Short mmCIF file of C-alpha atoms in Angstrom, two decimals:
data_model
loop_
_atom_site.label_atom_id
_atom_site.label_comp_id
_atom_site.label_asym_id
_atom_site.label_seq_id
_atom_site.Cartn_x
_atom_site.Cartn_y
_atom_site.Cartn_z
CA MET U 1 40.32 -6.70 61.70
CA PHE U 2 41.64 -3.13 61.64
CA PHE U 3 44.71 -4.07 59.61
CA ASP U 4 42.50 -6.03 57.24
CA ARG U 5 40.60 -2.80 56.54
CA LEU U 6 43.84 -0.91 55.94
CA THR U 7 45.07 -3.47 53.40
CA GLU U 8 41.68 -3.37 51.69
CA LEU U 9 42.46 0.04 50.25
CA ASP U 10 40.62 -0.21 46.95
CA PHE U 11 40.74 2.82 44.65
CA SER U 12 38.27 1.23 42.28
CA LEU U 13 35.60 2.04 44.89
CA VAL U 14 36.03 5.73 44.04
CA THR U 15 33.55 6.66 41.34
CA THR U 16 34.02 9.44 38.79
CA GLU U 17 31.27 11.37 40.55
CA GLU U 18 33.28 11.35 43.78
CA ILE U 19 36.43 12.45 41.95
CA PHE U 20 34.36 15.25 40.45
CA ILE U 21 33.17 16.26 43.97
CA MET U 22 36.79 16.31 45.15
CA ILE U 23 38.09 18.47 42.30
CA GLU U 24 35.10 20.76 42.15
CA GLY U 25 35.00 21.20 45.94
CA TYR U 26 38.66 22.18 46.13
CA ALA U 27 38.30 24.49 43.13
CA VAL U 28 35.29 26.24 44.65
CA VAL U 29 37.13 26.79 47.97
CA PHE U 30 39.93 28.37 45.95
CA VAL U 31 37.52 30.52 43.95
CA VAL U 32 35.73 31.80 47.08
CA LEU U 33 38.95 32.75 48.82
CA SER U 34 40.43 34.18 45.61
CA LEU U 35 37.40 36.46 45.32
CA LEU U 36 37.98 37.56 48.89
CA TYR U 37 41.61 38.26 47.94
CA LEU U 38 40.61 40.27 44.86
CA VAL U 39 38.10 42.39 46.76
CA PHE U 40 40.39 43.18 49.66
CA HIS U 41 43.44 43.62 47.44
CA ASN U 42 41.59 46.44 45.70
CA MET U 43 39.77 47.74 48.75
CA PRO U 44 42.33 50.52 49.58
CA LYS U 45 41.96 51.76 45.99
CA PHE U 46 38.17 51.91 46.32
CA ILE U 47 38.46 53.70 49.65
CA ASP U 48 41.00 56.18 48.23
CA LEU U 49 38.76 56.73 45.24
CA GLY U 50 35.85 57.47 47.56
CA LYS U 51 38.00 59.85 49.60
CA SER U 52 39.27 61.73 46.53
CA LEU U 53 35.72 62.04 45.18
CA LYS U 54 34.61 63.43 48.53
CA LYS U 55 37.51 65.89 48.52
CA LYS U 56 36.69 66.97 44.98
CA LEU U 57 33.06 67.53 45.93
CA GLN U 58 34.11 69.52 48.99
CA SER U 59 36.53 71.71 47.04
CA ARG U 60 33.91 72.32 44.37
CA LYS U 61 31.40 73.24 47.07
CA GLN U 62 33.96 75.55 48.64
CA SER U 63 34.77 77.27 45.36
CA ILE U 64 31.06 77.84 44.70
CA VAL U 65 30.63 79.32 48.19
CA GLU U 66 33.71 81.52 47.74
CA ALA U 67 32.51 82.71 44.37
CA ALA U 68 29.10 83.51 45.83
CA GLU U 69 30.67 85.36 48.74
CA LYS U 70 32.90 87.34 46.36
CA ARG U 71 29.91 88.34 44.33
CA MET U 72 28.12 89.50 47.46
CA GLY U 73 31.21 91.49 48.49
CA LYS U 74 31.84 89.60 51.69
CA ASN U 75 35.23 88.50 52.88
CA GLY U 76 35.08 84.72 53.07
CA ASN U 77 38.72 84.24 54.06
CA GLY U 78 39.92 83.87 57.64
CA ALA U 79 39.02 81.55 60.45
CA ALA U 80 36.22 79.75 58.61
CA LYS U 81 38.55 78.91 55.74
CA GLU U 82 41.19 77.61 58.08
CA GLN U 83 38.64 75.32 59.72
CA ASP U 84 37.63 73.87 56.38
CA GLN U 85 41.17 72.90 55.51
CA ALA U 86 41.59 69.14 55.52
CA VAL U 87 43.42 67.77 58.53
CA PRO U 88 46.70 66.25 57.33
CA GLU U 89 46.84 62.47 57.72
CA ILE U 90 49.00 61.29 60.57
CA SER U 91 50.88 58.03 60.14
CA GLY U 92 50.36 55.08 62.45
CA GLU U 93 53.88 55.45 63.90
CA VAL U 94 53.25 59.06 64.91
CA ASN U 95 49.93 58.04 66.47
CA ALA U 96 51.69 55.25 68.38
CA ALA U 97 54.37 57.69 69.65
CA ILE U 98 51.71 60.18 70.78
CA GLY U 99 49.74 57.38 72.45
CA ALA U 100 52.85 56.09 74.25
CA ALA U 101 53.75 59.61 75.43
CA ILE U 102 50.25 60.19 76.82
CA HIS U 103 50.30 56.79 78.52
CA MET U 104 53.70 57.49 80.09
CA PHE U 105 52.60 60.93 81.19
CA ALA U 106 49.39 59.60 82.69
CA ASN U 107 51.19 56.81 84.50
CA GLU U 108 54.22 58.92 85.45
CA HIS U 109 56.68 56.56 83.79
CA HIS U 110 59.10 59.41 83.19
CA ASP U 111 62.87 59.12 82.97
CA GLU U 112 63.66 61.74 85.61
CA GLU U 113 62.40 60.79 89.01
CA SER U 114 61.19 63.40 91.43
CA THR U 115 64.07 64.33 93.73
CA VAL U 116 61.91 65.56 96.59
CA LEU U 117 62.18 63.25 99.57
CA THR U 118 59.46 62.94 102.11
CA ILE U 119 59.93 61.39 105.50
CA GLU U 120 56.85 60.05 107.08
CA GLU U 121 56.96 59.54 110.79
CA VAL U 122 56.11 56.01 111.83
CA SER U 123 55.03 55.38 115.35
CA ARG U 124 56.87 52.39 116.78
CA ARG U 125 54.49 50.02 118.40
CA TYR U 126 55.29 46.82 120.16
CA SER U 127 54.95 43.72 118.07
CA PRO U 128 55.99 40.17 118.87
CA TRP U 129 57.60 40.13 115.42
CA SER U 130 60.09 42.77 116.45
CA SER U 131 60.47 41.61 120.00
CA LYS U 132 63.89 40.62 121.26
CA ILE U 133 62.35 38.30 123.79
CA TYR U 134 60.92 36.07 121.06
CA SER U 135 63.95 36.23 118.82
CA VAL U 136 65.05 32.91 117.33
CA THR U 137 68.65 33.59 118.25
CA ASN U 138 67.69 34.06 121.86
CA LEU U 139 69.15 30.81 123.11
CA ARG U 140 68.34 29.38 126.48
CA ARG U 141 71.08 29.37 128.96
CA MET P 1 20.81 -10.75 100.66
CA GLN P 2 18.86 -10.59 97.41
CA GLY P 3 18.74 -6.79 97.72
CA LEU P 4 22.47 -6.64 98.17
CA GLU P 5 22.96 -8.81 95.09
CA ASN P 6 20.63 -6.55 93.07
CA PHE P 7 22.59 -3.54 94.25
CA TYR P 8 25.84 -5.22 93.18
CA HIS P 9 24.37 -5.80 89.71
CA TYR P 10 23.75 -2.09 89.40
CA THR P 11 27.29 -1.05 90.36
CA GLY P 12 30.07 -0.20 87.97
CA PHE P 13 32.20 -3.05 89.36
CA TYR P 14 29.74 -5.64 88.06
CA ASN P 15 29.21 -4.00 84.65
CA VAL P 16 32.76 -2.95 83.87
CA THR P 17 34.39 -4.26 80.69
CA PRO P 18 37.99 -3.90 79.44
CA GLY P 19 36.65 -1.33 76.96
CA HIS P 20 35.46 0.93 79.77
CA LEU P 21 38.84 0.71 81.46
CA ILE P 22 40.68 1.52 78.21
CA MET P 23 38.49 4.58 77.66
CA ILE P 24 38.98 5.76 81.25
CA ALA P 25 42.75 5.38 80.74
CA VAL P 26 42.50 7.45 77.53
CA ALA P 27 40.54 10.10 79.47
CA CYS P 28 43.21 10.22 82.17
CA PHE P 29 45.86 10.60 79.44
CA PHE P 30 43.93 13.56 77.95
CA ILE P 31 43.62 15.19 81.36
CA TYR P 32 47.33 14.57 81.98
CA LEU P 33 48.23 16.19 78.62
CA ALA P 34 46.03 19.17 79.44
CA ILE P 35 47.19 19.78 83.00
CA LYS P 36 50.81 18.65 82.92
CA LYS P 37 51.78 19.49 79.33
CA GLY P 38 49.40 22.40 78.82
CA TYR P 39 48.08 20.99 75.49
CA GLU P 40 44.74 22.71 74.77
CA PRO P 41 43.55 22.48 78.40
CA LEU P 42 40.28 24.32 77.65
CA LEU P 43 39.31 21.47 75.34
CA LEU P 44 41.05 18.42 76.70
CA VAL P 45 39.90 18.83 80.31
CA PRO P 46 36.16 18.90 79.45
CA ILE P 47 36.59 16.18 76.81
CA GLY P 48 38.71 14.02 79.10
CA PHE P 49 36.30 14.32 81.98
CA GLY P 50 33.39 13.76 79.57
CA ILE P 51 35.01 10.47 78.50
CA ILE P 52 35.13 9.37 82.14
CA ILE P 53 31.46 10.31 82.59
CA GLY P 54 30.52 8.47 79.40
CA ASN P 55 32.39 5.35 80.42
CA ILE P 56 31.17 4.82 83.95
CA PRO P 57 29.70 1.32 83.59
CA PHE P 58 26.09 0.82 84.62
CA LEU P 59 23.38 -1.78 84.06
CA GLN P 60 22.31 -1.52 80.45
CA GLY P 61 18.68 -2.04 79.51
CA ALA P 62 17.36 -1.20 82.98
CA ASP P 63 15.95 2.13 81.72
CA LEU P 64 17.99 4.12 84.21
CA GLN P 65 18.13 7.07 81.81
CA LEU P 66 21.80 7.66 82.52
CA GLY P 67 23.71 7.17 79.28
CA ILE P 68 24.17 9.87 76.68
CA TYR P 69 22.41 7.70 74.09
CA GLU P 70 19.37 7.00 76.32
CA ASP P 71 16.34 9.20 75.68
CA GLY P 72 15.40 11.34 78.64
CA SER P 73 18.82 11.40 80.34
CA VAL P 74 20.33 14.76 81.23
CA MET P 75 23.39 14.02 79.12
CA ASN P 76 21.14 13.15 76.18
CA TYR P 77 19.44 16.56 76.43
CA LEU P 78 22.82 18.31 76.47
CA TYR P 79 23.98 16.12 73.57
CA GLN P 80 21.14 17.43 71.42
CA GLY P 81 23.19 20.61 70.98
CA VAL P 82 25.82 18.50 69.22
CA LEU P 83 23.41 16.29 67.28
CA LYS P 84 21.36 19.22 66.01
CA GLY P 85 24.46 21.27 65.21
CA VAL P 86 23.65 24.07 67.70
CA TYR P 87 26.94 24.35 69.56
CA PRO P 88 29.37 24.75 66.61
CA PRO P 89 27.79 27.96 65.23
CA LEU P 90 27.76 29.44 68.74
CA ILE P 91 31.47 28.64 69.05
CA PHE P 92 32.00 30.35 65.69
CA LEU P 93 30.19 33.44 66.99
CA GLY P 94 32.71 33.63 69.82
CA ILE P 95 35.64 32.99 67.47
CA GLY P 96 34.43 35.80 65.22
CA ALA P 97 34.16 38.15 68.18
CA MET P 98 37.73 37.42 69.27
CA THR P 99 39.46 37.26 65.86
CA ASP P 100 41.30 40.18 64.38
CA PHE P 101 41.22 39.86 60.59
CA SER P 102 43.41 42.92 60.05
CA THR P 103 46.54 40.89 59.12
CA LEU P 104 44.52 39.16 56.43
CA ILE P 105 43.06 42.45 55.19
CA SER P 106 46.49 44.07 55.09
CA ASN P 107 48.03 41.24 53.04
CA PRO P 108 45.08 39.53 51.32
CA LYS P 109 47.20 37.29 49.08
CA LEU P 110 47.88 35.16 52.16
CA VAL P 111 44.23 34.10 52.06
CA LEU P 112 45.23 31.74 49.25
CA LEU P 113 47.35 29.73 51.70
CA GLY P 114 44.18 29.07 53.70
CA ALA P 115 42.60 27.74 50.51
CA ALA P 116 45.61 25.60 49.56
CA ALA P 117 45.68 23.86 52.95
CA GLN P 118 42.16 22.54 52.39
CA ILE P 119 43.62 19.95 50.03
CA GLY P 120 43.91 17.69 53.07
CA ILE P 121 40.12 17.56 53.28
CA PHE P 122 39.54 16.56 49.68
CA LEU P 123 42.36 14.01 49.41
CA THR P 124 41.22 12.35 52.63
CA PHE P 125 37.70 12.18 51.19
CA PHE P 126 39.22 10.20 48.34
CA GLY P 127 41.13 7.93 50.75
CA ALA P 128 38.12 7.30 52.99
CA ILE P 129 36.03 6.15 50.05
CA ALA P 130 38.86 3.84 48.96
CA LEU P 131 38.69 2.36 52.48
CA ALA P 132 35.03 1.48 51.89
CA PHE P 133 33.45 4.24 53.97
CA ASN P 134 30.21 5.51 52.47
CA THR P 135 30.30 9.00 50.93
CA GLY P 136 28.63 10.70 53.92
CA ALA P 137 31.05 9.18 56.41
CA ALA P 138 33.98 9.91 54.06
CA GLY P 139 33.00 13.60 53.92
CA ALA P 140 32.67 13.79 57.70
CA ILE P 141 36.04 12.08 58.23
CA ALA P 142 37.75 14.25 55.61
CA ILE P 143 36.84 17.48 57.39
CA ILE P 144 39.24 16.51 60.21
CA GLY P 145 41.91 17.86 57.83
CA GLY P 146 40.39 21.30 58.29
CA ALA P 147 41.71 21.10 61.88
CA ASP P 148 38.60 22.83 63.10
CA GLY P 149 36.72 21.01 65.87
CA PRO P 150 33.38 22.86 65.60
CA THR P 151 33.32 22.47 61.79
CA ALA P 152 34.08 18.75 62.11
CA ILE P 153 31.25 18.30 64.64
CA PHE P 154 28.86 20.37 62.54
CA LEU P 155 29.51 18.39 59.37
CA SER P 156 29.51 14.96 61.02
CA SER P 157 26.22 15.77 62.79
CA ARG P 158 24.75 16.22 59.32
CA LEU P 159 26.55 13.53 57.31
CA ALA P 160 27.42 10.78 59.79
CA PRO P 161 25.81 11.26 63.23
CA ASP P 162 27.02 7.82 64.34
CA LEU P 163 30.63 8.90 63.92
CA ILE P 164 30.48 12.23 65.79
CA GLY P 165 32.37 10.84 68.80
CA PRO P 166 35.48 9.52 67.04
CA ILE P 167 35.56 12.39 64.52
CA ALA P 168 35.31 15.06 67.21
CA ILE P 169 37.90 13.35 69.41
CA ALA P 170 40.25 12.96 66.43
CA ALA P 171 39.77 16.60 65.35
CA TYR P 172 40.39 17.99 68.82
CA SER P 173 43.28 15.61 69.49
CA TYR P 174 45.10 16.71 66.35
CA MET P 175 44.41 20.35 67.18
CA ALA P 176 46.04 19.75 70.55
CA LEU P 177 48.92 17.96 68.86
CA VAL P 178 49.65 20.76 66.34
CA PRO P 179 53.04 21.50 68.01
CA VAL P 180 54.00 17.83 67.56
CA ILE P 181 52.61 17.08 64.07
CA GLN P 182 53.41 20.23 62.10
CA PRO P 183 57.10 21.12 62.76
CA PRO P 184 58.64 17.97 61.17
CA ILE P 185 56.58 18.51 57.98
CA MET P 186 57.51 22.20 57.90
CA ARG P 187 61.21 21.40 58.26
CA LEU P 188 61.06 18.63 55.68
CA LEU P 189 59.56 20.85 52.99
CA THR P 190 61.58 24.04 53.48
CA SER P 191 65.23 24.97 53.17
CA ASP P 192 67.19 26.80 55.82
CA LYS P 193 67.25 29.91 53.63
CA GLU P 194 63.48 29.84 53.15
CA ARG P 195 62.85 29.58 56.88
CA ARG P 196 64.82 32.81 57.40
CA ILE P 197 62.82 34.89 54.92
CA ARG P 198 61.71 38.13 56.51
CA MET P 199 58.34 39.43 55.46
CA LYS P 200 57.32 43.06 55.16
CA PRO P 201 55.43 44.35 58.20
CA PRO P 202 51.67 44.48 57.56
CA ARG P 203 50.21 47.90 56.74
CA ALA P 204 47.78 49.64 59.07
CA VAL P 205 44.17 48.72 58.34
CA SER P 206 41.46 51.36 58.50
CA LYS P 207 38.29 50.93 60.52
CA ILE P 208 36.14 51.01 57.41
CA GLU P 209 38.02 48.00 55.97
CA LYS P 210 37.57 46.10 59.22
CA VAL P 211 33.85 46.82 59.25
CA LEU P 212 33.42 45.95 55.59
CA PHE P 213 35.29 42.66 55.90
CA PRO P 214 32.59 40.65 57.72
CA ILE P 215 29.83 42.01 55.49
CA ILE P 216 31.63 41.43 52.18
CA GLY P 217 33.14 38.19 53.46
CA LEU P 218 29.70 36.79 54.32
CA LEU P 219 28.16 37.88 51.03
CA LEU P 220 30.97 36.37 48.97
CA THR P 221 31.24 33.07 50.80
CA ALA P 222 27.61 32.39 51.66
CA PHE P 223 26.33 33.15 48.16
CA ILE P 224 28.66 30.47 46.78
CA ALA P 225 28.37 27.97 49.64
CA PRO P 226 25.04 28.66 51.41
CA ALA P 227 25.25 25.35 53.29
CA ALA P 228 28.05 26.88 55.37
CA LEU P 229 25.78 29.74 56.44
CA PRO P 230 25.29 28.63 60.08
CA LEU P 231 29.07 28.68 60.58
CA LEU P 232 30.08 31.59 58.37
CA GLY P 233 27.07 33.71 59.33
CA MET P 234 27.93 33.42 63.01
CA LEU P 235 31.67 33.90 62.42
CA PHE P 236 31.22 37.12 60.47
CA PHE P 237 28.42 38.34 62.76
CA GLY P 238 30.71 37.92 65.77
CA ASN P 239 33.44 39.81 63.93
CA LEU P 240 31.08 42.67 63.07
CA LEU P 241 30.10 42.91 66.76
CA LYS P 242 33.79 43.32 67.54
CA GLU P 243 34.81 45.68 64.76
CA SER P 244 31.77 47.97 64.74
CA MET P 245 32.92 49.24 68.18
CA VAL P 246 29.34 50.08 69.08
CA THR P 247 28.33 46.65 70.39
CA GLU P 248 31.22 46.10 72.76
CA ARG P 249 28.98 44.48 75.40
CA LEU P 250 27.65 41.90 72.94
CA ALA P 251 31.13 41.18 71.58
CA GLU P 252 32.44 40.83 75.13
CA THR P 253 29.72 38.30 75.99
CA ALA P 254 30.21 36.35 72.74
CA ARG P 255 33.98 36.03 73.15
CA ASN P 256 33.98 35.34 76.89
CA SER P 257 30.97 34.01 78.77
CA MET P 258 29.11 32.49 75.85
CA ILE P 259 31.99 30.70 74.18
CA ASP P 260 33.09 29.39 77.59
CA ILE P 261 29.63 27.97 78.37
CA VAL P 262 29.32 26.35 74.94
CA THR P 263 32.88 24.98 75.12
CA ILE P 264 32.06 23.32 78.46
CA LEU P 265 28.85 21.75 77.10
CA LEU P 266 30.44 20.74 73.79
CA GLY P 267 33.59 19.27 75.34
CA LEU P 268 31.72 17.37 78.03
CA THR P 269 29.07 15.89 75.73
CA VAL P 270 31.50 15.01 72.95
CA GLY P 271 33.67 13.29 75.55
CA ALA P 272 30.68 11.46 77.01
CA SER P 273 29.63 10.30 73.54
CA THR P 274 32.67 8.04 73.39
CA GLN P 275 31.11 5.14 75.26
CA ALA P 276 33.36 2.12 74.91
CA THR P 277 30.61 0.06 73.25
CA THR P 278 30.21 2.58 70.41
CA PHE P 279 33.72 4.06 70.31
CA LEU P 280 36.15 1.15 70.44
CA THR P 281 35.64 -0.15 66.91
CA PRO P 282 38.05 -0.64 63.98
CA GLU P 283 36.28 2.27 62.25
CA SER P 284 37.33 4.64 65.05
CA ILE P 285 40.97 3.67 64.66
CA LEU P 286 40.71 4.11 60.89
CA ILE P 287 39.19 7.54 61.47
CA PHE P 288 42.17 8.47 63.64
CA VAL P 289 44.62 7.27 60.96
CA LEU P 290 42.79 9.13 58.18
CA GLY P 291 42.49 12.24 60.36
CA ALA P 292 46.24 12.28 60.98
CA LEU P 293 46.95 11.85 57.26
CA SER P 294 44.49 14.59 56.42
CA PHE P 295 46.13 16.97 58.86
CA MET P 296 49.62 16.22 57.52
CA ILE P 297 48.54 16.66 53.89
CA ALA P 298 46.86 19.98 54.78
CA THR P 299 50.04 21.24 56.44
CA ALA P 300 52.17 20.16 53.48
CA GLY P 301 49.67 21.73 51.05
CA GLY P 302 49.94 25.12 52.74
CA VAL P 303 53.76 25.07 52.88
CA LEU P 304 54.15 23.93 49.26
CA PHE P 305 51.68 26.52 47.99
CA ALA P 306 53.62 29.27 49.78
CA LYS P 307 56.75 28.09 47.94
CA PHE P 308 54.79 28.08 44.68
CA MET P 309 53.60 31.65 45.29
CA ASN P 310 57.20 32.71 45.89
CA LEU P 311 58.00 31.80 42.27
CA PHE P 312 55.86 34.74 41.15
CA LEU P 313 56.68 37.25 43.87
CA PRO P 314 59.46 39.86 43.67
CA ASP P 315 62.60 39.24 45.74
CA ASP P 316 61.81 41.96 48.25
CA ASN P 317 58.29 40.67 48.92
CA LYS P 318 58.67 36.91 49.34
CA ILE P 319 56.55 34.83 51.69
CA ASN P 320 58.18 32.77 54.41
CA PRO P 321 56.83 29.31 53.48
CA LEU P 322 56.57 28.33 57.14
CA ILE P 323 53.40 30.44 57.39
CA GLY P 324 51.73 28.13 54.85
CA ALA P 325 51.40 25.56 57.66
CA ALA P 326 49.04 27.95 59.43
CA GLY P 327 46.59 27.55 56.55
CA VAL P 328 44.99 24.68 58.49
CA SER P 329 42.52 26.32 60.88
CA ALA P 330 43.60 25.41 64.45
CA VAL P 331 43.48 29.07 65.50
CA PRO P 332 45.82 30.26 66.94
CA ASP P 333 47.91 27.18 67.70
CA SER P 334 49.32 26.65 64.21
CA ALA P 335 50.22 30.36 63.97
CA ARG P 336 52.02 29.98 67.29
CA VAL P 337 53.89 26.95 65.97
CA VAL P 338 54.98 28.97 62.92
CA GLN P 339 56.23 31.77 65.17
CA HIS P 340 58.15 29.27 67.29
CA GLU P 341 59.70 27.60 64.23
CA GLY P 342 60.63 30.96 62.70
CA LEU P 343 62.39 32.01 65.89
CA ARG P 344 64.39 28.77 65.94
CA TYR P 345 66.18 29.81 62.75
CA ASP P 346 66.24 33.59 63.25
CA SER P 347 65.67 34.84 66.76
CA SER P 348 64.44 38.23 65.55
CA ASN P 349 62.12 37.04 62.78
CA HIS P 350 58.62 37.23 64.23
CA LEU P 351 56.12 35.48 61.96
CA LEU P 352 53.10 35.41 64.26
CA MET P 353 51.28 38.35 62.68
CA HIS P 354 51.90 37.05 59.16
CA ALA P 355 50.83 33.51 60.11
CA MET P 356 47.54 34.74 61.56
CA ALA P 357 46.39 35.71 58.04
CA PRO P 358 46.41 32.17 56.55
CA ASN P 359 45.26 30.86 59.92
CA VAL P 360 41.99 32.83 59.90
CA ALA P 361 41.66 32.23 56.15
CA GLY P 362 41.84 28.51 57.01
CA VAL P 363 38.83 28.91 59.31
CA ILE P 364 36.85 30.46 56.45
CA GLY P 365 38.20 27.90 53.96
CA SER P 366 37.33 24.86 56.10
CA ALA P 367 33.82 26.22 56.77
CA VAL P 368 33.31 26.73 53.02
CA ALA P 369 34.64 23.21 52.36
CA ALA P 370 32.22 21.82 54.97
CA GLY P 371 29.35 23.66 53.31
CA LEU P 372 30.32 22.32 49.91
CA LEU P 373 30.65 18.74 51.12
CA MET P 374 27.24 19.08 52.78
CA SER P 375 25.59 20.33 49.63
CA PHE P 376 27.29 17.64 47.50
CA LEU P 377 26.64 14.70 49.81
CA MET P 378 23.33 15.33 51.58
#
């Protein structure tokens, strides 16, 4: 019965509407994922654009403040200016190296071992495990 | 004596048929594969044991309320989660909360491999109709090629509820057999030189990109295929819980306790739905054959499309075509298979990270395909 069904493969049963569903369905899957590709391919550019706009706004703000301070005769340079300076971007590799160093420091996985020896006194107590009487090599005579 | 005879009529020994024994043997084989061979144990153990539960013979028509298809039985209540399509979106929530999309974000062109591999679904749809299945059943069978168990269950619960058992078993079986089915196709379609291609390491992805991905991803996919909303909505919601970093407790629950509970219920009830009387039919065997074909075509589609993309890529930025095979969902098994195959030909060429991109794109692609088939065929 099963093999009968297999040999009954009849492509004339497939209507044009079903072929249309097949082609259109596959095309739409491609379109959806292509859109996702396009958006995320350009995402770093959008983010960089946003960052540069923010920087521009900040520098403009800063120049206005500086100009205002100059006009008022105050000295705007110094610690405040240093604080405003953008923090340089650190690459992922540097971050990973810093992270690894902190982890090793925190867990004392250092290369040079401490050379200080400590000797802790252990009181010897009787235990059948260390007893000569119960030793396995203690053969009967 | 009469009482004893009545009791005997109620026992499994009186009601057993060869079909029950075959199904119990299949269940034992699944459990053996899971425990001894380590093939998808989290799925095959519940499904295997569910098959045993579903195939314990008992007196039919005595209104014992035992079988999964009998109203009022405990198993029937649990099975409602499958029939009503409740469990698959919950599984997707957990998958979203445990999936890192950063490899896909860092190299978004690989998303196209996830789209290419969906060809298995649509060609199998064609084949199923040629084998005289009605359009609903053909759509439900075709989705096996997406290699995504929850998506297959979700779509078959909508398009062909009578076929949920065989479709789910076929989908999960082929997911478990990824390491057996995919490598020969990958080797057949690639040259030795292609298998050794080294890909550029993925760039670091910023937090803002990771947070934007589930939001933009949902908007783009669900606006075009709203029928896939239960799956895609939960997938991207789970991912936002993970990536936002402010809902760690919720993400933790979604990717651990919740997905575990739903996997137990889903596996057990899907297994129990394979009662010999409803499962052992020529249609079930045809579904298995079509499912296998679908899976193979999907794998080949991904690999061949990667080779096609290489025609347009510069020499220093080629794609290793092996990763195309990961375009079928089966997360993360097919990516693991790609890694293993890559290492066979170059012991220092690690492809896992690259393969995860088409792999997660395959999850999105198969969910979109399911949504489209639903909107076309319902």
